[in-house]
Tab-separated table of C-alpha atoms in Angstrom:
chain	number	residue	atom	x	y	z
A	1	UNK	CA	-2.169	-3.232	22.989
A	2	UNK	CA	-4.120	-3.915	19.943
A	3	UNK	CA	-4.058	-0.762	17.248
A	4	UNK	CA	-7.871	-1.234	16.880
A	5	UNK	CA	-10.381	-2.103	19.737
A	6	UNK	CA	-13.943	-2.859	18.458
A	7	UNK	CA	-16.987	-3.833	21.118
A	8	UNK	CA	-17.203	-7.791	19.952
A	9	UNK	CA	-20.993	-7.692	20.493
A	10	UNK	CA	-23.302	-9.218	19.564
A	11	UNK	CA	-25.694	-5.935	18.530
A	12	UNK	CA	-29.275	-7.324	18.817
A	13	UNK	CA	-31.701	-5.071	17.601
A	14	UNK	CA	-35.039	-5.177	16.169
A	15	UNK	CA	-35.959	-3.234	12.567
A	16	UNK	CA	-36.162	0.209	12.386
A	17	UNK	CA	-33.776	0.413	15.735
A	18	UNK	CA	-31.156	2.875	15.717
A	19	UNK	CA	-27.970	1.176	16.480
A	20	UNK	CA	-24.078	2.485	17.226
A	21	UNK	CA	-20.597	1.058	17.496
A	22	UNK	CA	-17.488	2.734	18.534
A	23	UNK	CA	-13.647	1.997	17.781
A	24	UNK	CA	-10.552	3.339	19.561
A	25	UNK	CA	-7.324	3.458	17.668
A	26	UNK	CA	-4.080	3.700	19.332
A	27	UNK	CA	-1.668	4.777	16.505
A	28	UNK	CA	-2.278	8.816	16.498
A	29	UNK	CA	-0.529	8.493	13.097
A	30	UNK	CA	-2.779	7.032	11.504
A	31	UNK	CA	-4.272	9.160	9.157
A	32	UNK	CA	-6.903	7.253	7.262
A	33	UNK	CA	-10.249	5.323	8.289
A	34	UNK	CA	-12.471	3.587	7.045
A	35	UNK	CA	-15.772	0.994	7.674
A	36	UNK	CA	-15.908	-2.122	6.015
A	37	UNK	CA	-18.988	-4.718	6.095
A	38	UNK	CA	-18.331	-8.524	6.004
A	39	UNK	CA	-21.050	-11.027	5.590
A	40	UNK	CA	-21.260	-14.111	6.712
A	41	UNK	CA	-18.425	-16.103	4.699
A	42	UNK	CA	-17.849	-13.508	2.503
A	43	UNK	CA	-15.052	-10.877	2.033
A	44	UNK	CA	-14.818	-7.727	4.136
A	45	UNK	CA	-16.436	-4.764	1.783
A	46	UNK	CA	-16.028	-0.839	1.977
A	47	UNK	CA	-18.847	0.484	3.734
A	48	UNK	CA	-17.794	3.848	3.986
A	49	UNK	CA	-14.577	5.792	4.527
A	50	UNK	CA	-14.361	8.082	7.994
A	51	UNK	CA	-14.096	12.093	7.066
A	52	UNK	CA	-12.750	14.482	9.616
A	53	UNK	CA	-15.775	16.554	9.817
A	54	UNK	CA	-18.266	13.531	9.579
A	55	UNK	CA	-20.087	11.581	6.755
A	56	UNK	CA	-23.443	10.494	6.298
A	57	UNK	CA	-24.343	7.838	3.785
A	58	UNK	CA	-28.310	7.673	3.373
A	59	UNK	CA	-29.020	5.519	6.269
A	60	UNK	CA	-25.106	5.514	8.154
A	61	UNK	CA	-23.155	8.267	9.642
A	62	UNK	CA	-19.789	7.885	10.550
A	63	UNK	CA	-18.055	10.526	12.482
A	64	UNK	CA	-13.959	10.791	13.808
A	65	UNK	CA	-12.928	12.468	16.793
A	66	UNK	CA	-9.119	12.502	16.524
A	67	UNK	CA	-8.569	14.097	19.488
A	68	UNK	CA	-9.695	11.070	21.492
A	69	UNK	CA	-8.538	8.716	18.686
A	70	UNK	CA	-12.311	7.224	18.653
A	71	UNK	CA	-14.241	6.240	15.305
A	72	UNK	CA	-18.488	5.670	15.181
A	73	UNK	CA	-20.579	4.617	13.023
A	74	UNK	CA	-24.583	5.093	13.237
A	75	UNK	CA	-27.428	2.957	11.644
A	76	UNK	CA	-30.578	4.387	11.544
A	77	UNK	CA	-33.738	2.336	10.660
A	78	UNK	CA	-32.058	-0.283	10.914
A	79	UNK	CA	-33.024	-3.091	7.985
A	80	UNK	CA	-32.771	-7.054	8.032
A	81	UNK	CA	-30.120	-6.822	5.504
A	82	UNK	CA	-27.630	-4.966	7.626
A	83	UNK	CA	-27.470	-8.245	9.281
A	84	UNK	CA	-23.315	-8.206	9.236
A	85	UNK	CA	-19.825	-8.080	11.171
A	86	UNK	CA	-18.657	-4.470	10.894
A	87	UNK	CA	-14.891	-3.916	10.684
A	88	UNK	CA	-13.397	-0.525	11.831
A	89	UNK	CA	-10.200	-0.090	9.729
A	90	UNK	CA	-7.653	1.913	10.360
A	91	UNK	CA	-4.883	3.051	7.904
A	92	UNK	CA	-1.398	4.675	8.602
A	93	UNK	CA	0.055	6.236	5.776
A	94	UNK	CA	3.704	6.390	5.865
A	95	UNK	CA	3.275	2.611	4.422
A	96	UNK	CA	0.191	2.373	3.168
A	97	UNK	CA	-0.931	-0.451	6.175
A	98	UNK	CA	-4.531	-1.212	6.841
A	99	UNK	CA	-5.527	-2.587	10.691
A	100	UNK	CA	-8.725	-3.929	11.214
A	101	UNK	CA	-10.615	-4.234	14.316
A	102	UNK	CA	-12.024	-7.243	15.223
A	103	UNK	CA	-15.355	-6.668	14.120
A	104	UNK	CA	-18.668	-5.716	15.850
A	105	UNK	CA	-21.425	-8.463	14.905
A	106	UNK	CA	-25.305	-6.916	14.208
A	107	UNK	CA	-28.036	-8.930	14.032
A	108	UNK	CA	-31.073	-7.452	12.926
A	109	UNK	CA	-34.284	-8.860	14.101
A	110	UNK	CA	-37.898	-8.593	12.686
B	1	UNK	CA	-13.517	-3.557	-13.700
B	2	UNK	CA	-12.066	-6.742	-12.283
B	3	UNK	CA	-11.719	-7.439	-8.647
B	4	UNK	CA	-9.401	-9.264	-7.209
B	5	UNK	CA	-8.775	-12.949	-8.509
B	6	UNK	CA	-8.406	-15.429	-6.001
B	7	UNK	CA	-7.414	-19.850	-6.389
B	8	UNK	CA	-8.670	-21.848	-4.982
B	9	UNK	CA	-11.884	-21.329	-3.167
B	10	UNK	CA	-11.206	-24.252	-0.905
B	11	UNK	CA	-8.830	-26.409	0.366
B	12	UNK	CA	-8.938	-29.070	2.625
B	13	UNK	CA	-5.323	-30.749	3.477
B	14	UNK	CA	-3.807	-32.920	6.597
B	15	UNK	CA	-0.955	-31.683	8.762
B	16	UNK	CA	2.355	-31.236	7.287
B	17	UNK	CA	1.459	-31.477	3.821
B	18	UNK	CA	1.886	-28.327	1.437
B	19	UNK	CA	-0.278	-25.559	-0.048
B	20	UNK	CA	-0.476	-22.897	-2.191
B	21	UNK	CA	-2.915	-19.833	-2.976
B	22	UNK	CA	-2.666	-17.587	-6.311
B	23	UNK	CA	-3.915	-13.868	-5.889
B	24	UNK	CA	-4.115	-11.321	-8.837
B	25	UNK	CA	-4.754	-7.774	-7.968
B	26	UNK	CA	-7.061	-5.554	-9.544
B	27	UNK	CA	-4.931	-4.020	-12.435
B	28	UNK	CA	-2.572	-0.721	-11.968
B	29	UNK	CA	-2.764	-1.946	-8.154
B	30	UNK	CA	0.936	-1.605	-6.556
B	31	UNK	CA	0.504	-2.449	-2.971
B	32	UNK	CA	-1.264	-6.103	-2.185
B	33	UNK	CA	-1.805	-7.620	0.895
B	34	UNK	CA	-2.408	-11.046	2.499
B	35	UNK	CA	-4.544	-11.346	5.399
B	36	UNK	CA	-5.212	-14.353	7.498
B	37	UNK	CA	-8.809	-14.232	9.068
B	38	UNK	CA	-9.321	-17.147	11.656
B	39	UNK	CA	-13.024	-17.504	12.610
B	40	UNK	CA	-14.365	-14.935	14.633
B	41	UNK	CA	-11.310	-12.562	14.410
B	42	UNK	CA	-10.432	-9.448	11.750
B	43	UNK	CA	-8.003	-10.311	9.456
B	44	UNK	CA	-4.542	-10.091	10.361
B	45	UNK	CA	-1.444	-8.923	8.297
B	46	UNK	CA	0.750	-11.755	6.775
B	47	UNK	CA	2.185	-9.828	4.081
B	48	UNK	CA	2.500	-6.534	2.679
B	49	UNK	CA	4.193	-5.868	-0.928
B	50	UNK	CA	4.717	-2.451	-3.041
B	51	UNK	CA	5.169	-3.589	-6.485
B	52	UNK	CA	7.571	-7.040	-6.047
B	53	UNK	CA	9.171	-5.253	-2.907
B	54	UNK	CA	8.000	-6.260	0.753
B	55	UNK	CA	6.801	-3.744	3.025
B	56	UNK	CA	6.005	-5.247	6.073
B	57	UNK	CA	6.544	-9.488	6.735
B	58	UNK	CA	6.849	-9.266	10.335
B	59	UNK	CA	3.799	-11.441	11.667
B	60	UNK	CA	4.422	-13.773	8.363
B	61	UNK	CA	5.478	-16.825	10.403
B	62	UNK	CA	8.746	-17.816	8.403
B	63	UNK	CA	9.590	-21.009	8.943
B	64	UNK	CA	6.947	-21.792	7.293
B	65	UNK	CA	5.037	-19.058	5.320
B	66	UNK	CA	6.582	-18.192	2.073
B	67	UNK	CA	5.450	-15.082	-0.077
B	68	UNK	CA	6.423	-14.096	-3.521
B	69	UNK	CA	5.247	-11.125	-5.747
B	70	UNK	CA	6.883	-11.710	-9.421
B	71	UNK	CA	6.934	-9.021	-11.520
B	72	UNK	CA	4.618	-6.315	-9.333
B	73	UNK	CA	1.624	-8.378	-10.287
B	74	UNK	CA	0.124	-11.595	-8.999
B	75	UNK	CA	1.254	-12.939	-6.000
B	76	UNK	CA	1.777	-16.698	-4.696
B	77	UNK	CA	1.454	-17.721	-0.746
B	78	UNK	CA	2.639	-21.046	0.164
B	79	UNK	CA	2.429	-23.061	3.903
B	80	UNK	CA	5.037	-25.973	3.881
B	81	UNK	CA	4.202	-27.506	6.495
B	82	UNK	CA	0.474	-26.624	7.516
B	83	UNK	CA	-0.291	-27.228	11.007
B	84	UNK	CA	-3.851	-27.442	12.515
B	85	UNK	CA	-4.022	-23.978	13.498
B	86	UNK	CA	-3.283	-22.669	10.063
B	87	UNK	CA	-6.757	-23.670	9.329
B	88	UNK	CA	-8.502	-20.168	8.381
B	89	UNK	CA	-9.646	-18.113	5.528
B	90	UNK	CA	-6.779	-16.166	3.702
B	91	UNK	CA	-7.583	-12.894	1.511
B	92	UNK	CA	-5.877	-11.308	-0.398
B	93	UNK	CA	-6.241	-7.147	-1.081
B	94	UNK	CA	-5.079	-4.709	-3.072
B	95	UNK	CA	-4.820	-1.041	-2.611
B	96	UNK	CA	-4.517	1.523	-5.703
B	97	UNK	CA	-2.610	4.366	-3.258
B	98	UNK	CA	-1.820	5.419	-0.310
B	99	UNK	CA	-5.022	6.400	1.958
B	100	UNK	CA	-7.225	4.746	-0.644
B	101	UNK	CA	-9.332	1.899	-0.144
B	102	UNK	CA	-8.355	-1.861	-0.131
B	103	UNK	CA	-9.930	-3.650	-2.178
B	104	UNK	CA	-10.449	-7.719	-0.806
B	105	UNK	CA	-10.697	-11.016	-3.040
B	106	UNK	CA	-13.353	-13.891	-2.224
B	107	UNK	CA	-10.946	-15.630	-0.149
B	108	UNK	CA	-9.379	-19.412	0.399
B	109	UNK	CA	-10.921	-21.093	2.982
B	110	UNK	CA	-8.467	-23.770	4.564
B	111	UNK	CA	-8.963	-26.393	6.551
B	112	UNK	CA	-6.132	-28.320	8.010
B	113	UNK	CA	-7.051	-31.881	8.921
Protein backbone atom coordinates (compact mmCIF):
# COMPACT_ATOMS: atom_id res chain seq x y z
CA UNK A 1 0.00 0.00 0.00
CA UNK A 2 1.34 3.28 -0.99
CA UNK A 3 1.75 5.89 2.22
CA UNK A 4 0.11 8.59 0.00
CA UNK A 5 -2.83 8.06 -2.51
CA UNK A 6 -3.57 11.17 -4.68
CA UNK A 7 -6.62 11.11 -7.50
CA UNK A 8 -4.08 11.12 -10.75
CA UNK A 9 -6.59 13.31 -12.64
CA UNK A 10 -6.51 15.15 -14.91
CA UNK A 11 -8.67 18.26 -13.11
CA UNK A 12 -10.19 20.13 -16.12
CA UNK A 13 -11.76 23.15 -15.18
CA UNK A 14 -12.57 26.37 -16.66
CA UNK A 15 -11.51 29.98 -14.80
CA UNK A 16 -13.11 31.07 -11.95
CA UNK A 17 -14.20 27.16 -11.21
CA UNK A 18 -13.89 26.01 -7.82
CA UNK A 19 -11.86 22.93 -7.82
CA UNK A 20 -10.83 20.11 -4.92
CA UNK A 21 -8.42 17.24 -4.46
CA UNK A 22 -8.21 14.83 -1.69
CA UNK A 23 -5.22 12.61 -0.28
CA UNK A 24 -5.36 9.60 2.07
CA UNK A 25 -2.33 8.79 4.11
CA UNK A 26 -1.80 5.51 5.61
CA UNK A 27 0.98 6.13 8.24
CA UNK A 28 -1.26 7.51 11.37
CA UNK A 29 2.20 8.65 12.58
CA UNK A 30 2.74 10.93 10.52
CA UNK A 31 2.53 14.09 12.02
CA UNK A 32 3.28 16.73 9.44
CA UNK A 33 1.63 17.79 5.96
CA UNK A 34 2.07 19.73 3.62
CA UNK A 35 1.03 20.89 -0.33
CA UNK A 36 3.56 21.40 -2.75
CA UNK A 37 3.02 22.79 -6.49
CA UNK A 38 5.24 21.50 -9.38
CA UNK A 39 5.20 23.01 -12.78
CA UNK A 40 5.76 21.63 -15.71
CA UNK A 41 9.65 20.67 -15.63
CA UNK A 42 10.26 22.44 -12.74
CA UNK A 43 10.89 21.53 -9.03
CA UNK A 44 8.09 20.65 -6.63
CA UNK A 45 7.42 24.09 -4.48
CA UNK A 46 5.67 24.62 -0.98
CA UNK A 47 2.28 25.59 -1.57
CA UNK A 48 1.11 25.52 1.77
CA UNK A 49 1.60 23.44 4.91
CA UNK A 50 -1.74 21.41 6.33
CA UNK A 51 -2.84 22.84 10.04
CA UNK A 52 -4.97 20.72 12.27
CA UNK A 53 -7.76 23.11 12.49
CA UNK A 54 -7.55 24.22 8.74
CA UNK A 55 -5.70 26.96 6.69
CA UNK A 56 -6.73 29.27 4.20
CA UNK A 57 -4.25 31.00 1.95
CA UNK A 58 -6.08 33.91 -0.07
CA UNK A 59 -7.45 31.84 -2.78
CA UNK A 60 -6.58 27.89 -1.20
CA UNK A 61 -7.82 26.20 1.83
CA UNK A 62 -6.41 23.21 3.01
CA UNK A 63 -8.02 21.32 5.76
CA UNK A 64 -6.79 17.71 7.76
CA UNK A 65 -9.06 15.32 9.15
CA UNK A 66 -6.79 12.96 11.11
CA UNK A 67 -9.27 10.89 12.20
CA UNK A 68 -9.85 9.52 8.70
CA UNK A 69 -6.18 10.15 7.79
CA UNK A 70 -7.54 12.35 4.66
CA UNK A 71 -5.84 15.76 3.48
CA UNK A 72 -7.83 18.56 0.92
CA UNK A 73 -7.01 21.22 -0.61
CA UNK A 74 -9.59 23.87 -2.23
CA UNK A 75 -9.07 26.39 -5.16
CA UNK A 76 -11.41 28.91 -5.48
CA UNK A 77 -11.59 31.16 -8.63
CA UNK A 78 -9.60 29.23 -10.07
CA UNK A 79 -6.80 31.26 -12.39
CA UNK A 80 -4.83 30.11 -15.64
CA UNK A 81 -1.73 30.16 -13.67
CA UNK A 82 -2.69 27.45 -11.25
CA UNK A 83 -2.20 25.39 -14.26
CA UNK A 84 0.11 22.65 -12.17
CA UNK A 85 0.65 18.98 -10.69
CA UNK A 86 -0.21 19.25 -6.99
CA UNK A 87 1.75 17.01 -4.62
CA UNK A 88 0.20 16.01 -1.21
CA UNK A 89 3.21 15.45 1.12
CA UNK A 90 3.24 13.78 3.97
CA UNK A 91 5.93 13.92 6.76
CA UNK A 92 6.61 11.48 9.73
CA UNK A 93 8.62 12.86 12.29
CA UNK A 94 10.51 10.39 14.21
CA UNK A 95 13.04 10.78 11.05
CA UNK A 96 12.31 13.68 9.56
CA UNK A 97 10.95 11.64 6.05
CA UNK A 98 8.86 13.41 3.50
CA UNK A 99 6.30 11.04 1.14
CA UNK A 100 4.81 12.50 -1.68
CA UNK A 101 1.77 11.51 -3.44
CA UNK A 102 1.78 11.10 -6.86
CA UNK A 103 0.43 14.25 -7.82
CA UNK A 104 -3.04 15.48 -8.96
CA UNK A 105 -2.62 17.34 -12.49
CA UNK A 106 -5.02 20.80 -12.97
CA UNK A 107 -5.46 22.27 -15.99
CA UNK A 108 -7.07 25.44 -16.04
CA UNK A 109 -8.99 26.43 -19.04
CA UNK A 110 -10.15 29.91 -20.34
CA UNK B 1 19.13 33.29 0.82
CA UNK B 2 20.45 30.56 -1.42
CA UNK B 3 18.47 27.61 -2.51
CA UNK B 4 19.62 24.61 -3.18
CA UNK B 5 22.59 24.22 -5.76
CA UNK B 6 22.23 21.62 -8.14
CA UNK B 7 25.12 20.17 -11.34
CA UNK B 8 24.40 19.55 -13.92
CA UNK B 9 21.13 20.55 -15.40
CA UNK B 10 21.32 17.81 -17.96
CA UNK B 11 22.78 14.81 -18.85
CA UNK B 12 22.41 12.66 -21.58
CA UNK B 13 24.61 9.23 -21.37
CA UNK B 14 24.32 5.51 -23.04
CA UNK B 15 23.83 2.37 -20.97
CA UNK B 16 26.47 1.29 -18.68
CA UNK B 17 28.47 4.27 -18.70
CA UNK B 18 28.87 6.41 -15.37
CA UNK B 19 27.39 9.57 -13.82
CA UNK B 20 27.50 11.84 -11.26
CA UNK B 21 25.26 14.76 -9.72
CA UNK B 22 26.63 17.47 -7.08
CA UNK B 23 23.90 18.90 -4.62
CA UNK B 24 24.63 21.72 -2.01
CA UNK B 25 22.01 22.38 0.53
CA UNK B 26 20.77 25.57 1.56
CA UNK B 27 23.22 26.54 4.44
CA UNK B 28 22.65 25.42 8.33
CA UNK B 29 20.50 22.57 6.50
CA UNK B 30 21.28 19.05 8.32
CA UNK B 31 18.97 16.62 6.74
CA UNK B 32 19.17 16.38 2.61
CA UNK B 33 17.47 14.22 0.49
CA UNK B 34 17.64 12.68 -3.01
CA UNK B 35 14.60 12.00 -4.85
CA UNK B 36 14.20 10.26 -8.12
CA UNK B 37 11.08 11.60 -10.08
CA UNK B 38 10.38 9.43 -13.29
CA UNK B 39 7.85 11.15 -15.60
CA UNK B 40 4.51 11.25 -14.45
CA UNK B 41 5.23 9.92 -10.88
CA UNK B 42 6.09 11.95 -7.31
CA UNK B 43 9.41 11.72 -6.42
CA UNK B 44 10.60 8.82 -4.69
CA UNK B 45 13.18 8.47 -1.79
CA UNK B 46 16.78 7.39 -2.83
CA UNK B 47 18.52 8.78 0.01
CA UNK B 48 18.11 10.34 3.22
CA UNK B 49 21.21 11.90 5.28
CA UNK B 50 21.35 13.85 8.83
CA UNK B 51 24.51 15.69 8.72
CA UNK B 52 27.16 12.95 6.89
CA UNK B 53 25.04 10.09 8.63
CA UNK B 54 22.35 8.07 6.52
CA UNK B 55 18.94 7.88 7.65
CA UNK B 56 17.11 5.91 5.43
CA UNK B 57 18.94 4.07 1.97
CA UNK B 58 16.53 1.39 1.65
CA UNK B 59 14.95 1.98 -1.95
CA UNK B 60 18.66 3.33 -3.02
CA UNK B 61 19.28 0.46 -5.47
CA UNK B 62 22.92 -0.57 -4.33
CA UNK B 63 24.52 -2.28 -6.72
CA UNK B 64 24.56 0.47 -8.39
CA UNK B 65 23.58 3.79 -6.65
CA UNK B 66 26.26 5.24 -4.56
CA UNK B 67 25.65 8.25 -2.08
CA UNK B 68 28.10 10.25 -0.13
CA UNK B 69 27.58 13.32 2.22
CA UNK B 70 31.29 14.66 3.20
CA UNK B 71 31.50 16.74 5.90
CA UNK B 72 27.44 17.41 6.65
CA UNK B 73 27.41 19.59 3.59
CA UNK B 74 27.21 18.92 -0.12
CA UNK B 75 26.40 15.74 -1.25
CA UNK B 76 27.56 13.57 -4.43
CA UNK B 77 25.14 10.77 -6.18
CA UNK B 78 26.74 8.54 -8.58
CA UNK B 79 24.99 5.58 -11.08
CA UNK B 80 27.82 3.15 -12.26
CA UNK B 81 26.28 1.50 -14.46
CA UNK B 82 23.10 3.50 -15.74
CA UNK B 83 20.56 1.41 -17.27
CA UNK B 84 17.65 2.69 -19.49
CA UNK B 85 15.26 2.95 -16.81
CA UNK B 86 17.41 5.17 -14.70
CA UNK B 87 16.47 7.78 -17.14
CA UNK B 88 14.51 10.45 -14.85
CA UNK B 89 14.87 13.72 -13.15
CA UNK B 90 16.80 13.54 -9.74
CA UNK B 91 16.33 16.40 -6.96
CA UNK B 92 17.84 16.98 -4.42
CA UNK B 93 16.15 18.70 -0.94
CA UNK B 94 17.02 19.90 2.07
CA UNK B 95 15.12 20.28 5.23
CA UNK B 96 16.21 22.86 8.13
CA UNK B 97 14.25 20.54 11.04
CA UNK B 98 12.16 18.19 11.79
CA UNK B 99 8.37 18.98 10.62
CA UNK B 100 9.72 21.89 8.60
CA UNK B 101 9.55 22.27 5.05
CA UNK B 102 11.85 20.71 2.34
CA UNK B 103 13.22 22.78 0.41
CA UNK B 104 13.90 21.19 -3.55
CA UNK B 105 16.85 22.13 -6.07
CA UNK B 106 16.18 22.65 -9.98
CA UNK B 107 16.90 19.17 -10.64
CA UNK B 108 19.16 16.83 -13.18
CA UNK B 109 17.32 15.65 -15.84
CA UNK B 110 18.85 12.25 -17.19
CA UNK B 111 18.44 10.56 -20.03
CA UNK B 112 19.91 7.18 -20.54
CA UNK B 113 20.44 6.30 -24.18
Amino acid sequence: RKEVEQDPGPFNVPEGATVAFNCTYSNSASQSFFWYRQDCRKEPKLLMSVYSSGNEDGRFTAQLNRASQYISLLIRDSKLSDSATYLCVVNERNFNKFYFGSGTKLNVKP
Amino acid sequence: EAGVAQSPRYKIIEKRQSVAFWCNPISGHATLYWYQQILGQGPKLLIQFQNNGVVDDSQLPKDRFSAERLKGVDSTLKIQPAKLEDSAVYLCASSPGVGQEAFFGQGTRLTVV
